[in-house]
Short mmCIF file of C-alpha atoms in Angstrom, two decimals:
data_model
loop_
_atom_site.label_atom_id
_atom_site.label_comp_id
_atom_site.label_asym_id
_atom_site.label_seq_id
_atom_site.Cartn_x
_atom_site.Cartn_y
_atom_site.Cartn_z
CA MET X 1 60.49 7.79 -39.64
CA LEU X 2 56.84 6.93 -39.20
CA ARG X 3 55.65 3.75 -37.54
CA LEU X 4 52.55 1.80 -38.41
CA VAL X 5 49.86 2.08 -35.72
CA SER X 6 46.95 0.17 -37.21
CA THR X 7 45.58 -0.96 -40.54
CA LEU X 8 42.14 -1.28 -42.03
CA THR X 9 41.64 -3.04 -45.34
CA LEU X 10 39.35 -1.22 -47.71
CA GLY X 11 36.03 -2.89 -48.35
CA ALA X 12 33.90 -2.47 -51.43
CA THR X 13 30.58 -0.69 -51.33
CA LEU X 14 28.67 -0.47 -54.56
CA LEU X 15 26.24 2.35 -55.18
CA ALA X 16 24.53 2.39 -58.55
CA CYS X 17 22.09 5.11 -59.46
CA GLY X 18 19.90 5.44 -62.48
CA GLY X 19 16.47 4.83 -63.90
CA ASP X 20 13.18 6.29 -62.76
CA ARG X 21 12.31 3.90 -59.96
CA PRO X 22 11.29 5.47 -56.62
CA PRO X 23 13.83 6.26 -53.88
CA SER X 24 12.71 3.17 -51.94
CA ALA X 25 14.19 0.91 -54.66
CA VAL X 26 17.22 0.02 -52.56
CA THR X 27 18.51 -3.50 -52.00
CA GLN X 28 21.11 -4.64 -49.52
CA ARG X 29 22.98 -7.93 -49.54
CA ASP X 30 26.06 -9.53 -48.08
CA SER X 31 28.95 -10.90 -50.14
CA ALA X 32 31.81 -12.59 -48.31
CA GLY X 33 31.33 -10.35 -45.30
CA ILE X 34 31.06 -7.14 -47.34
CA THR X 35 27.77 -5.23 -47.36
CA ILE X 36 26.72 -4.22 -50.87
CA ILE X 37 23.98 -1.61 -51.26
CA GLU X 38 22.39 -1.02 -54.66
CA SER X 39 20.19 2.01 -55.26
CA ALA X 40 18.12 2.44 -58.41
CA SER X 41 17.57 6.16 -57.90
CA PRO X 42 18.72 9.03 -55.68
CA LYS X 43 17.15 9.45 -52.25
CA TRP X 44 16.46 13.15 -52.84
CA ASN X 45 13.81 14.57 -55.14
CA GLY X 46 14.29 17.11 -57.92
CA THR X 47 14.30 20.14 -55.58
CA GLU X 48 16.58 18.71 -52.84
CA GLY X 49 19.64 17.68 -54.85
CA TRP X 50 22.87 19.64 -54.77
CA SER X 51 23.95 21.67 -57.77
CA VAL X 52 27.15 23.42 -58.82
CA ASP X 53 26.99 27.09 -59.74
CA SER X 54 27.94 27.77 -63.35
CA LEU X 55 30.11 30.72 -62.21
CA PRO X 56 33.21 30.05 -60.06
CA SER X 57 33.56 31.99 -56.81
CA LEU X 58 37.27 32.46 -57.61
CA ASP X 59 39.34 31.74 -60.74
CA LEU X 60 43.06 31.73 -59.98
CA ALA X 61 43.88 31.69 -63.69
CA THR X 62 42.27 35.12 -64.10
CA SER X 63 42.76 36.70 -60.66
CA GLY X 64 46.25 37.82 -61.68
CA THR X 65 48.73 37.64 -64.55
CA GLY X 66 52.06 36.01 -65.24
CA PRO X 67 53.51 32.52 -64.63
CA PRO X 68 52.12 32.15 -61.05
CA HIS X 69 48.62 32.17 -62.53
CA GLU X 70 49.46 29.67 -65.28
CA PHE X 71 48.94 26.06 -64.23
CA PHE X 72 49.75 22.64 -65.67
CA ARG X 73 48.05 19.61 -64.13
CA VAL X 74 46.91 20.95 -60.77
CA GLU X 75 47.07 17.90 -58.48
CA ASP X 76 45.43 19.30 -55.35
CA ALA X 77 44.45 22.50 -53.56
CA THR X 78 43.34 23.43 -50.07
CA ARG X 79 42.09 26.50 -48.24
CA LEU X 80 44.05 27.43 -45.12
CA GLY X 81 42.69 28.76 -41.85
CA GLU X 82 43.01 32.46 -42.69
CA GLY X 83 41.39 31.95 -46.09
CA SER X 84 44.49 31.78 -48.27
CA ILE X 85 44.75 29.01 -50.85
CA ALA X 86 47.56 26.50 -51.48
CA VAL X 87 47.75 24.85 -54.91
CA ALA X 88 49.94 21.86 -55.84
CA ASP X 89 51.05 22.38 -59.47
CA TYR X 90 52.54 19.31 -61.15
CA GLY X 91 54.22 21.17 -64.01
CA SER X 92 56.38 23.43 -61.85
CA ARG X 93 56.58 21.06 -58.84
CA GLU X 94 55.56 24.07 -56.77
CA ILE X 95 53.09 24.81 -54.03
CA ARG X 96 51.68 28.21 -54.90
CA PHE X 97 50.04 30.33 -52.24
CA PHE X 98 47.32 32.86 -53.00
CA SER X 99 45.44 35.38 -50.89
CA PRO X 100 41.72 34.81 -50.21
CA SER X 101 40.94 37.11 -53.14
CA GLY X 102 43.32 35.29 -55.50
CA GLU X 103 46.48 37.41 -55.53
CA PHE X 104 49.71 35.41 -55.76
CA VAL X 105 51.72 35.55 -52.51
CA LYS X 106 54.64 33.11 -52.84
CA ALA X 107 55.72 29.71 -54.13
CA ALA X 108 57.52 26.90 -52.35
CA GLY X 109 59.34 23.97 -53.90
CA ARG X 110 60.92 23.03 -57.23
CA GLU X 111 61.81 19.88 -59.14
CA GLY X 112 64.36 17.63 -57.46
CA GLU X 113 64.90 15.18 -54.63
CA GLY X 114 66.49 17.41 -52.01
CA PRO X 115 64.82 19.10 -49.01
CA GLY X 116 61.97 21.30 -50.19
CA GLU X 117 62.01 19.72 -53.66
CA PHE X 118 59.48 17.41 -55.31
CA ARG X 119 59.42 14.74 -58.00
CA ARG X 120 55.66 14.21 -58.11
CA LEU X 121 53.73 16.55 -55.87
CA THR X 122 50.28 14.97 -55.53
CA GLY X 123 48.70 16.39 -52.38
CA VAL X 124 48.55 19.36 -50.03
CA ASP X 125 46.63 19.42 -46.76
CA ARG X 126 46.17 21.82 -43.90
CA PHE X 127 48.09 20.61 -40.83
CA ARG X 128 48.39 21.76 -37.22
CA GLY X 129 47.90 25.49 -36.74
CA ASP X 130 48.63 27.30 -39.97
CA SER X 131 51.16 24.72 -41.20
CA LEU X 132 50.76 22.56 -44.29
CA ILE X 133 51.83 19.12 -45.45
CA ALA X 134 52.76 18.24 -49.02
CA PHE X 135 52.96 14.65 -50.24
CA ASP X 136 55.36 13.45 -52.94
CA TYR X 137 54.16 10.17 -54.41
CA TRP X 138 57.36 9.21 -56.26
CA LEU X 139 59.62 9.96 -53.29
CA GLY X 140 57.05 8.57 -50.84
CA ARG X 141 57.59 11.34 -48.33
CA ILE X 142 55.76 14.12 -46.51
CA THR X 143 57.11 17.68 -46.39
CA VAL X 144 55.84 19.88 -43.55
CA LEU X 145 55.75 23.64 -44.20
CA GLY X 146 55.49 26.02 -41.27
CA PRO X 147 53.12 28.99 -40.82
CA GLU X 148 55.37 31.14 -43.04
CA TRP X 149 55.17 28.39 -45.71
CA ASP X 150 58.86 27.55 -45.47
CA MET X 151 60.03 23.94 -45.14
CA ALA X 152 60.05 22.81 -41.52
CA ARG X 153 60.80 19.09 -41.74
CA ILE X 154 60.53 15.96 -43.86
CA ILE X 155 58.82 12.73 -42.80
CA SER X 156 59.85 9.64 -44.75
CA PRO X 157 57.70 6.60 -44.01
CA TYR X 158 59.20 3.49 -45.56
CA SER X 159 58.32 -0.16 -45.86
CA PRO X 160 59.96 -2.71 -48.19
CA ASP X 161 56.60 -4.36 -48.77
CA VAL X 162 54.17 -1.53 -49.54
CA ARG X 163 54.09 1.78 -51.39
CA LEU X 164 52.34 4.86 -50.02
CA GLN X 165 49.64 6.11 -52.41
CA GLU X 166 48.35 9.15 -50.49
CA VAL X 167 48.44 10.72 -47.02
CA HIS X 168 46.05 12.93 -45.06
CA PRO X 169 46.53 14.42 -41.56
CA LEU X 170 44.23 13.46 -38.70
CA LEU X 171 43.10 15.66 -35.81
CA ASP X 172 45.54 14.04 -33.35
CA ALA X 173 48.57 14.91 -35.53
CA THR X 174 48.89 11.36 -36.84
CA PHE X 175 48.28 10.53 -40.50
CA ALA X 176 45.92 8.34 -42.47
CA GLY X 177 47.53 6.82 -45.55
CA VAL X 178 46.60 4.51 -48.38
CA VAL X 179 49.16 1.83 -49.31
CA TYR X 180 49.40 -1.02 -51.79
CA PRO X 181 51.86 -3.93 -52.16
CA HIS X 182 55.04 -3.04 -54.05
CA ALA X 183 55.10 -6.11 -56.26
CA TYR X 184 51.37 -6.80 -56.66
CA SER X 185 51.12 -5.71 -60.31
CA GLU X 186 54.32 -7.42 -61.45
CA GLY X 187 53.58 -10.07 -64.06
CA ARG X 188 49.84 -9.34 -64.08
CA SER X 189 47.87 -8.47 -67.17
CA GLY X 190 44.26 -7.63 -67.94
CA LEU X 191 41.83 -6.19 -65.43
CA TYR X 192 42.59 -6.65 -61.74
CA ARG X 193 41.81 -4.88 -58.47
CA MET X 194 44.72 -3.48 -56.49
CA PRO X 195 44.41 -4.43 -52.78
CA TYR X 196 44.62 -0.98 -51.21
CA THR X 197 44.86 -0.72 -47.43
CA ILE X 198 44.22 2.25 -45.12
CA VAL X 199 46.95 2.69 -42.53
CA ARG X 200 47.36 5.02 -39.58
CA LEU X 201 50.83 6.49 -39.17
CA ALA X 202 52.35 8.21 -36.18
CA SER X 203 55.68 9.98 -35.69
#
């Protein structure tokens, strides 16, 4: 069971880009203690901006054949320390592991609620050493996989008041999570802003 160490409510920072005004067209104001920065154009010029290559460095759908290379709603992916790649596939409820060059190595997980099973696998992250964590949003729990990518343990943070939206490991082996109130949306209609909160969790 995880315990809550500290919380930090998310603030709102607005960044709007567009138009042809110069990079200096930036305004800053305060609204109820929240700093809002509005930018009319990017800070970089036409030669400094980032771009995405039109050709992928690796395509896992074509680096091999068969079901392991067929995906449905990939939720997340991460590159591990030795260069291999872990992919969270929603359709199969699997974490699929691939070599640095894209060959399928193994899969972990299946649909279900037991140990090593997932209902809604939404995140994978590199953890201590060569281990990995997988987050199941519907079950609200973290599965830790060891260096051989087999299930090592399950961490089940629980609170009657909030629901865990996502989890990411920190360098000190604690976790940063995003939570929201369980009952906030009940009875509400129209457009509203969910009050998300960042929490720090420790074993």
